[in-house]
Coordinates of C-alpha atoms in Angstrom, one line a residue:
M1 CA -111.8 -54.3 72.5
S2 CA -108.8 -56.4 72.1
V3 CA -106.1 -56.1 69.4
R4 CA -104.9 -59.0 67.3
S5 CA -101.4 -59.1 66.1
H6 CA -99.5 -62.2 64.8
G7 CA -102.2 -64.4 66.3
Y8 CA -101.7 -62.9 69.8
H9 CA -104.2 -60.8 71.7
Y10 CA -102.9 -58.2 74.1
G11 CA -103.9 -54.9 75.6
R12 CA -101.8 -51.8 76.0
P13 CA -100.6 -51.2 79.5
A14 CA -100.8 -47.8 81.1
E15 CA -97.6 -45.7 80.6
A16 CA -95.4 -45.4 83.7
P17 CA -94.4 -42.0 85.0
L18 CA -91.1 -40.6 83.6
G19 CA -88.1 -42.1 85.4
E20 CA -90.0 -45.3 86.7
A21 CA -89.8 -48.7 85.1
P22 CA -93.1 -49.9 83.6
V23 CA -95.1 -52.5 85.6
R24 CA -95.7 -55.8 83.8
P25 CA -99.2 -57.1 84.2
S26 CA -99.3 -60.5 86.0
R27 CA -100.4 -63.5 84.0
Q28 CA -103.7 -65.0 85.3
A29 CA -103.1 -68.4 83.7
S30 CA -100.2 -70.5 82.7
W31 CA -99.3 -71.5 79.2
A32 CA -100.6 -75.0 79.9
D33 CA -103.9 -73.8 81.2
T34 CA -104.8 -72.0 78.1
P35 CA -107.3 -73.9 75.9
W36 CA -106.3 -74.8 72.4
R37 CA -108.4 -74.9 69.3
S38 CA -107.1 -76.6 66.3
G39 CA -107.6 -75.4 62.9
P40 CA -106.7 -76.5 59.4
A41 CA -103.2 -75.2 59.5
T42 CA -102.8 -72.9 62.5
H43 CA -103.4 -72.7 66.3
E44 CA -105.0 -69.6 67.7
W45 CA -105.6 -68.3 71.2
D46 CA -109.2 -68.1 72.3
D47 CA -110.4 -64.5 72.9
P48 CA -110.5 -64.1 76.7
P49 CA -113.7 -62.8 78.1
T50 CA -112.0 -59.6 79.6
E51 CA -113.3 -56.1 80.0
P52 CA -111.9 -53.5 77.6
I53 CA -108.7 -51.8 79.0
P54 CA -109.1 -48.0 79.2
V55 CA -106.4 -46.0 77.4
I56 CA -104.9 -43.5 79.8
P57 CA -103.3 -40.5 78.0
P58 CA -99.7 -39.9 79.1
G59 CA -99.1 -36.9 81.5
P60 CA -96.8 -34.0 80.6
A61 CA -93.1 -34.9 80.5
V62 CA -91.2 -33.2 83.3
P63 CA -87.5 -33.2 82.5
D64 CA -85.2 -34.2 85.3
W65 CA -82.5 -31.5 85.1
S66 CA -80.5 -33.1 87.8
R67 CA -79.4 -35.7 85.4
L68 CA -77.5 -33.2 83.3
A69 CA -73.8 -32.7 83.7
P70 CA -72.8 -29.4 85.4
A71 CA -71.7 -26.5 83.2
Q72 CA -68.0 -26.6 82.4
P73 CA -65.9 -23.4 82.3
Y74 CA -64.9 -22.0 79.0
Q75 CA -61.7 -23.5 77.6
P76 CA -60.3 -21.5 74.7
S77 CA -59.1 -23.3 71.6
T78 CA -55.7 -22.7 70.1
G79 CA -55.7 -19.5 68.1
F80 CA -58.4 -17.6 70.0
L81 CA -57.3 -14.6 72.0
P82 CA -59.3 -14.7 75.2
G83 CA -58.0 -16.5 78.2
A84 CA -59.8 -19.0 80.5
E85 CA -60.9 -16.3 82.8
I86 CA -63.3 -14.8 80.2
D87 CA -66.9 -14.1 81.4
V88 CA -69.0 -16.0 78.8
A89 CA -72.2 -14.6 80.3
S90 CA -71.3 -11.0 79.4
D91 CA -72.4 -9.4 76.1
T92 CA -68.8 -8.2 75.6
V93 CA -67.8 -11.7 74.7
L94 CA -69.5 -11.5 71.4
T95 CA -66.8 -9.5 69.5
D96 CA -64.4 -10.1 66.7
E97 CA -61.5 -10.4 69.2
T98 CA -63.1 -13.2 71.1
L99 CA -65.1 -15.2 68.5
V100 CA -62.8 -15.2 65.5
R101 CA -59.7 -17.3 65.3
H102 CA -56.7 -14.9 64.9
H103 CA -53.8 -16.3 63.0
R104 CA -50.2 -15.5 63.8
A105 CA -49.2 -12.0 62.7
T106 CA -47.0 -11.8 59.6
P107 CA -43.4 -10.6 60.3
T108 CA -42.2 -7.5 58.6
E109 CA -38.5 -7.5 59.4
G110 CA -35.4 -9.6 60.0
W111 CA -34.9 -13.3 59.5
R112 CA -38.5 -14.0 60.3
L113 CA -39.6 -12.0 57.2
A114 CA -36.9 -13.7 55.1
L115 CA -38.1 -17.2 56.2
Y116 CA -41.8 -16.3 55.6
A117 CA -40.9 -14.9 52.1
A118 CA -38.7 -17.9 51.1
S119 CA -41.4 -20.4 52.1
G120 CA -44.0 -18.6 50.1
G121 CA -46.0 -17.9 53.3
R122 CA -46.2 -21.6 54.3
I123 CA -43.8 -21.0 57.3
N124 CA -44.8 -18.2 59.5
P125 CA -42.6 -17.8 62.6
G126 CA -44.7 -14.8 63.7
Q127 CA -43.5 -11.4 64.9
S128 CA -40.6 -11.0 67.3
P129 CA -41.3 -9.6 70.8
H130 CA -39.7 -6.3 69.7
E131 CA -41.9 -6.0 66.6
A132 CA -45.0 -7.0 68.6
A133 CA -44.2 -4.2 71.1
R134 CA -44.0 -1.7 68.3
V135 CA -47.4 -2.8 67.0
E136 CA -48.8 -2.3 70.5
L137 CA -47.4 1.3 70.4
V138 CA -49.1 1.9 67.1
H139 CA -52.4 0.8 68.7
R140 CA -51.9 3.3 71.5
I141 CA -51.0 6.1 69.1
R142 CA -54.3 5.5 67.3
R143 CA -56.4 6.0 70.4
P144 CA -59.7 7.8 69.6
L145 CA -59.5 11.6 70.1
P146 CA -62.9 13.1 71.3
A147 CA -61.8 16.8 71.0
P148 CA -58.9 18.9 69.7
H149 CA -55.8 18.4 71.7
R150 CA -53.0 20.9 72.3
V151 CA -49.4 19.7 73.0
A152 CA -46.8 22.2 74.2
V153 CA -43.1 21.3 73.8
V154 CA -41.2 23.4 76.4
S155 CA -37.9 24.0 78.2
V156 CA -36.2 26.9 80.0
K157 CA -33.0 26.2 78.0
G158 CA -32.4 26.5 74.2
G159 CA -30.3 24.1 72.2
V160 CA -31.6 20.9 74.0
G161 CA -33.7 19.7 71.0
K162 CA -37.1 21.2 71.5
T163 CA -37.6 21.8 67.7
T164 CA -36.4 18.2 67.0
V165 CA -38.8 16.8 69.5
A166 CA -41.8 18.8 68.2
A167 CA -41.0 18.0 64.6
C168 CA -40.6 14.2 65.1
L169 CA -43.6 14.0 67.4
G170 CA -45.7 15.7 64.8
L171 CA -44.4 13.5 62.0
V172 CA -45.3 10.3 63.9
L173 CA -48.7 11.4 64.9
A174 CA -49.6 12.6 61.4
E175 CA -48.4 9.4 59.7
L176 CA -50.0 6.9 62.1
R177 CA -53.3 8.7 62.8
G178 CA -56.1 9.4 60.4
D179 CA -56.9 12.9 61.6
R180 CA -55.2 16.3 60.9
V181 CA -52.1 17.3 62.8
V182 CA -50.4 20.7 62.6
A183 CA -47.1 21.9 64.1
L184 CA -47.0 25.6 65.1
D185 CA -43.7 27.4 65.6
A186 CA -44.3 30.0 68.4
N187 CA -40.6 30.8 68.8
P188 CA -40.2 34.6 68.9
D189 CA -36.5 34.2 68.0
A190 CA -36.7 33.1 64.4
G191 CA -37.6 29.5 65.0
T192 CA -36.4 26.7 62.7
L193 CA -39.4 24.3 62.9
S194 CA -40.6 25.0 59.3
E195 CA -37.0 24.9 58.0
R196 CA -36.3 21.5 59.6
L197 CA -39.5 20.0 58.1
T198 CA -40.2 21.8 54.8
G199 CA -37.1 23.8 53.9
P200 CA -36.5 27.6 54.1
G201 CA -38.9 30.3 53.1
G202 CA -42.7 30.2 52.9
P203 CA -45.5 31.9 54.8
T204 CA -45.4 32.4 58.5
V205 CA -47.8 32.6 61.4
R206 CA -47.6 36.4 61.3
D207 CA -48.9 36.3 57.7
L208 CA -51.8 34.1 58.8
Y209 CA -52.7 36.3 61.7
E210 CA -52.8 39.5 59.7
D211 CA -55.1 37.9 57.0
M212 CA -57.4 36.1 59.5
P213 CA -60.3 38.5 58.9
N214 CA -60.3 37.6 55.2
L215 CA -60.3 33.8 55.7
A216 CA -63.6 32.3 54.8
S217 CA -62.8 28.6 54.1
V218 CA -60.2 25.9 54.9
A219 CA -59.0 26.2 51.3
E220 CA -57.9 29.8 52.0
L221 CA -56.2 28.6 55.3
T222 CA -54.0 26.1 53.4
R223 CA -52.2 29.0 51.6
Y224 CA -50.3 29.6 54.9
I225 CA -49.7 26.0 55.7
R226 CA -46.8 23.9 54.4
S227 CA -46.7 20.1 54.3
A228 CA -44.1 17.6 55.5
G229 CA -45.8 14.3 54.5
R230 CA -49.1 14.3 56.3
L231 CA -48.0 16.8 58.8
H232 CA -48.9 20.4 58.3
V233 CA -46.5 23.1 59.4
L234 CA -47.0 26.8 60.3
G235 CA -43.6 28.5 60.6
S236 CA -42.6 31.4 62.8
E237 CA -41.7 34.9 61.8
Q238 CA -38.0 35.1 60.8
E239 CA -37.6 38.7 61.8
P240 CA -36.9 38.8 65.6
A241 CA -38.5 42.3 66.0
M242 CA -41.7 41.0 64.4
G243 CA -41.6 37.8 66.4
E244 CA -41.5 39.6 69.8
A245 CA -44.8 41.2 68.8
F246 CA -46.6 37.8 68.7
S247 CA -48.5 38.2 71.9
A248 CA -50.6 35.8 74.0
E249 CA -53.8 37.2 72.5
E250 CA -52.6 36.6 69.0
Y251 CA -51.5 33.1 69.9
L252 CA -54.9 32.3 71.2
D253 CA -56.6 33.7 68.1
V254 CA -54.4 31.6 65.8
T255 CA -54.8 28.4 67.8
S256 CA -58.6 28.9 68.1
L257 CA -58.7 29.1 64.3
L258 CA -56.6 26.0 63.9
E259 CA -58.8 24.1 66.3
R260 CA -61.6 24.4 63.8
F261 CA -59.7 22.4 61.2
Y262 CA -57.1 20.3 63.1
N263 CA -57.4 17.6 65.8
V264 CA -53.9 17.9 67.2
I265 CA -51.9 21.1 67.5
I266 CA -48.2 20.8 68.5
T267 CA -46.6 24.1 69.6
D268 CA -42.8 24.5 69.6
S269 CA -42.5 27.1 72.3
G270 CA -39.0 28.2 71.5
T271 CA -36.5 29.4 74.1
G272 CA -37.4 30.8 77.5
M273 CA -40.6 30.6 79.6
V274 CA -41.5 34.2 80.2
H275 CA -42.5 35.7 76.9
S276 CA -46.2 36.5 76.3
A277 CA -46.9 33.7 73.8
M278 CA -45.4 31.2 76.3
E279 CA -48.0 32.2 78.9
A280 CA -50.8 31.5 76.5
T281 CA -49.2 28.2 75.5
L282 CA -49.0 26.9 79.1
A283 CA -52.5 28.2 80.0
T284 CA -54.2 26.3 77.1
A285 CA -52.0 23.1 76.8
D286 CA -53.7 19.7 77.2
S287 CA -50.3 17.9 77.3
L288 CA -46.8 19.1 78.2
V289 CA -43.6 17.7 76.8
V290 CA -40.5 18.9 78.7
V291 CA -37.2 18.5 76.7
G292 CA -33.8 18.0 78.2
S293 CA -30.7 16.1 77.3
P294 CA -28.6 13.4 79.0
T295 CA -25.9 15.9 80.0
V296 CA -25.3 17.8 83.2
D297 CA -26.7 21.1 82.0
G298 CA -29.4 19.6 79.9
A299 CA -30.8 17.4 82.7
N300 CA -30.5 20.3 85.2
R301 CA -32.5 22.7 82.9
A302 CA -35.2 20.1 82.4
S303 CA -35.5 19.7 86.1
R304 CA -35.6 23.4 86.6
T305 CA -38.5 23.6 84.0
L306 CA -40.5 21.2 86.1
S307 CA -39.8 23.2 89.2
F308 CA -40.7 26.5 87.4
L309 CA -44.1 25.0 86.3
A310 CA -44.9 23.8 89.8
D311 CA -44.0 27.2 91.3
E312 CA -46.1 29.1 88.8
G313 CA -49.3 27.2 89.4
Y314 CA -48.9 24.3 87.0
R315 CA -47.9 21.6 89.4
V316 CA -50.5 19.1 88.1
A317 CA -49.3 19.8 84.5
A318 CA -45.7 19.2 85.5
E319 CA -46.6 15.9 87.2
Q320 CA -48.5 14.8 84.2
S321 CA -45.8 15.9 81.7
I322 CA -43.5 13.7 79.6
V323 CA -39.8 14.3 79.8
V324 CA -37.8 13.7 76.7
L325 CA -34.0 13.3 76.9
C326 CA -32.9 14.1 73.4
G327 CA -29.6 12.4 72.6
D328 CA -28.2 14.9 70.2
R329 CA -25.8 15.7 73.0
N330 CA -24.5 12.8 75.0
S331 CA -21.4 11.5 76.8
P332 CA -20.5 8.0 77.9
D333 CA -19.3 9.5 81.2
V334 CA -22.8 10.7 82.2
D335 CA -25.0 8.3 84.2
R336 CA -28.1 8.2 82.0
A337 CA -29.8 5.7 84.3
L338 CA -29.6 8.1 87.2
I339 CA -31.0 10.9 85.1
R340 CA -33.9 8.8 84.0
S341 CA -34.6 7.7 87.6
H342 CA -34.7 11.3 88.7
F343 CA -37.3 12.4 86.2
A344 CA -39.4 9.2 86.6
T345 CA -40.2 10.4 90.1
R346 CA -41.4 13.8 88.9
C347 CA -43.4 13.2 85.8
R348 CA -45.7 10.7 84.1
A349 CA -43.2 9.2 81.7
V350 CA -39.6 9.5 80.5
V351 CA -38.5 8.9 76.9
D352 CA -34.8 8.5 76.2
V353 CA -34.0 9.3 72.6
P354 CA -30.7 7.7 71.5
P355 CA -28.1 9.5 69.4
D356 CA -28.9 9.5 65.7
P357 CA -26.5 10.8 63.1
H358 CA -29.3 12.0 60.9
L359 CA -30.9 14.2 63.6
S360 CA -27.5 15.5 65.0
T361 CA -26.8 17.3 61.7
G362 CA -29.5 19.9 62.5
G363 CA -30.7 19.8 58.9
R364 CA -34.0 18.8 57.3
I365 CA -35.6 15.8 59.0
D366 CA -36.4 12.7 56.9
P367 CA -38.2 9.9 58.9
A368 CA -36.9 7.3 56.4
L369 CA -33.3 8.0 57.7
W370 CA -34.1 7.4 61.4
R371 CA -32.4 4.4 63.0
G372 CA -34.5 1.7 64.4
P373 CA -34.0 2.6 68.1
T374 CA -34.7 6.3 67.3
R375 CA -37.9 5.4 65.6
D376 CA -39.0 3.3 68.6
A377 CA -38.3 6.2 70.9
W378 CA -40.5 8.6 68.8
Y379 CA -43.2 5.9 68.7
L380 CA -43.0 5.7 72.5
L381 CA -43.3 9.4 72.9
A382 CA -46.3 9.6 70.6
A383 CA -48.0 6.7 72.5
H384 CA -47.5 8.5 75.8
V385 CA -49.0 11.7 74.4
A386 CA -52.0 9.7 72.9
D387 CA -52.6 8.1 76.4
G388 CA -53.7 11.6 77.5
F389 CA -56.3 12.0 74.7
G390 CA -59.7 12.5 76.3
A391 CA -58.3 13.1 79.8
P392 CA -59.1 16.4 81.6
S393 CA -56.6 19.2 80.9
P394 CA -53.8 19.2 83.5
T395 CA -53.3 22.9 83.3
A396 CA -54.4 25.0 86.2
P397 CA -58.1 26.2 86.2
A398 CA -57.0 29.7 86.9
P399 CA -57.6 32.4 84.2
P400 CA -55.0 32.5 81.5
F401 CA -51.8 34.5 81.9
A402 CA -51.8 34.0 85.6
M403 CA -48.0 33.9 85.6
P404 CA -46.3 36.9 87.3
A405 CA -44.8 39.7 85.2
H406 CA -41.0 39.5 84.9
G407 CA -38.9 42.6 84.8
P408 CA -35.8 43.0 82.7
G409 CA -33.6 41.8 85.6

């Protein structure tokens, strides 16, 4: 049948395939050849005697993908952290760091903080490169720790700052991490770790060891622990005769108990490398911190400590150790750069702690009184220690106490 619309008769042509222009039907007669029939007020076309035009349903649309523009590489907008080399096909792209716009970090020191505060936060100059580097150190220090970690602070020479290093390292780790950190004084010669952190007096590791069979809870353990901020401290015996009796087996028993309640155990090994507790300290340490000073004798003794460790079967531990040059003793006539270069070839990292009037007094340590460069050095040391969290222990796989016996000579 035909369809009438506005006085015209037409049929629906078949739809052309996608991508091709429709074909117009050819006219069989001209305008002049068409018969007219007049009416009262209108003129109409005569219905042509044509056959009904079949309606052909359209075929399925096949998209022409070649007409689409090629995929463009990801271009990050201002304020997003990932660079242009990001793999957008990876599932790792769907994270907070890559998807959320991160605003400029708020400054916390110097003229940048003053400008930010004076403008009511409307002007944010961001953090300085030094402050941003410190923030990065804090992220490293807070690295996840899968298992308890033992840190041994050692040196063959006394008076180079081992106790200072052990105390400051413990303070930084305890303040910046959310887990429990304890500092243990294993010095057999009346060590001063507890005195430098919490003041004189108090229970000792000997008291804890003798009462271990009666300890049934962590609450009972805390009777022998003193606190310096978030750092817990277990002092050494102040009677030298009693201190010498603290053997390797006793050290292992105490540290095994501490591992049940603490994530990081820092041992201040005291003077010398040959007493019994020192053997157990080296045999079970996950990280070694070798302490020296930027002086001729201090640097020489730190180097001898590394050689001693290598000769006694702890070569890997020595190579993975961290050397700290404690600046309590220093001289402008000593080539500190040459000392750092020497140790950089023999260990994993070197930390040069600058002189600090607060630490050089040898009194009680207050982190609030550290100078800025001193604080940065302790942060760097803690970051290097945390870099080893989760790594295999560098100590030799030989049985404990493999070090040879040393006679009185």
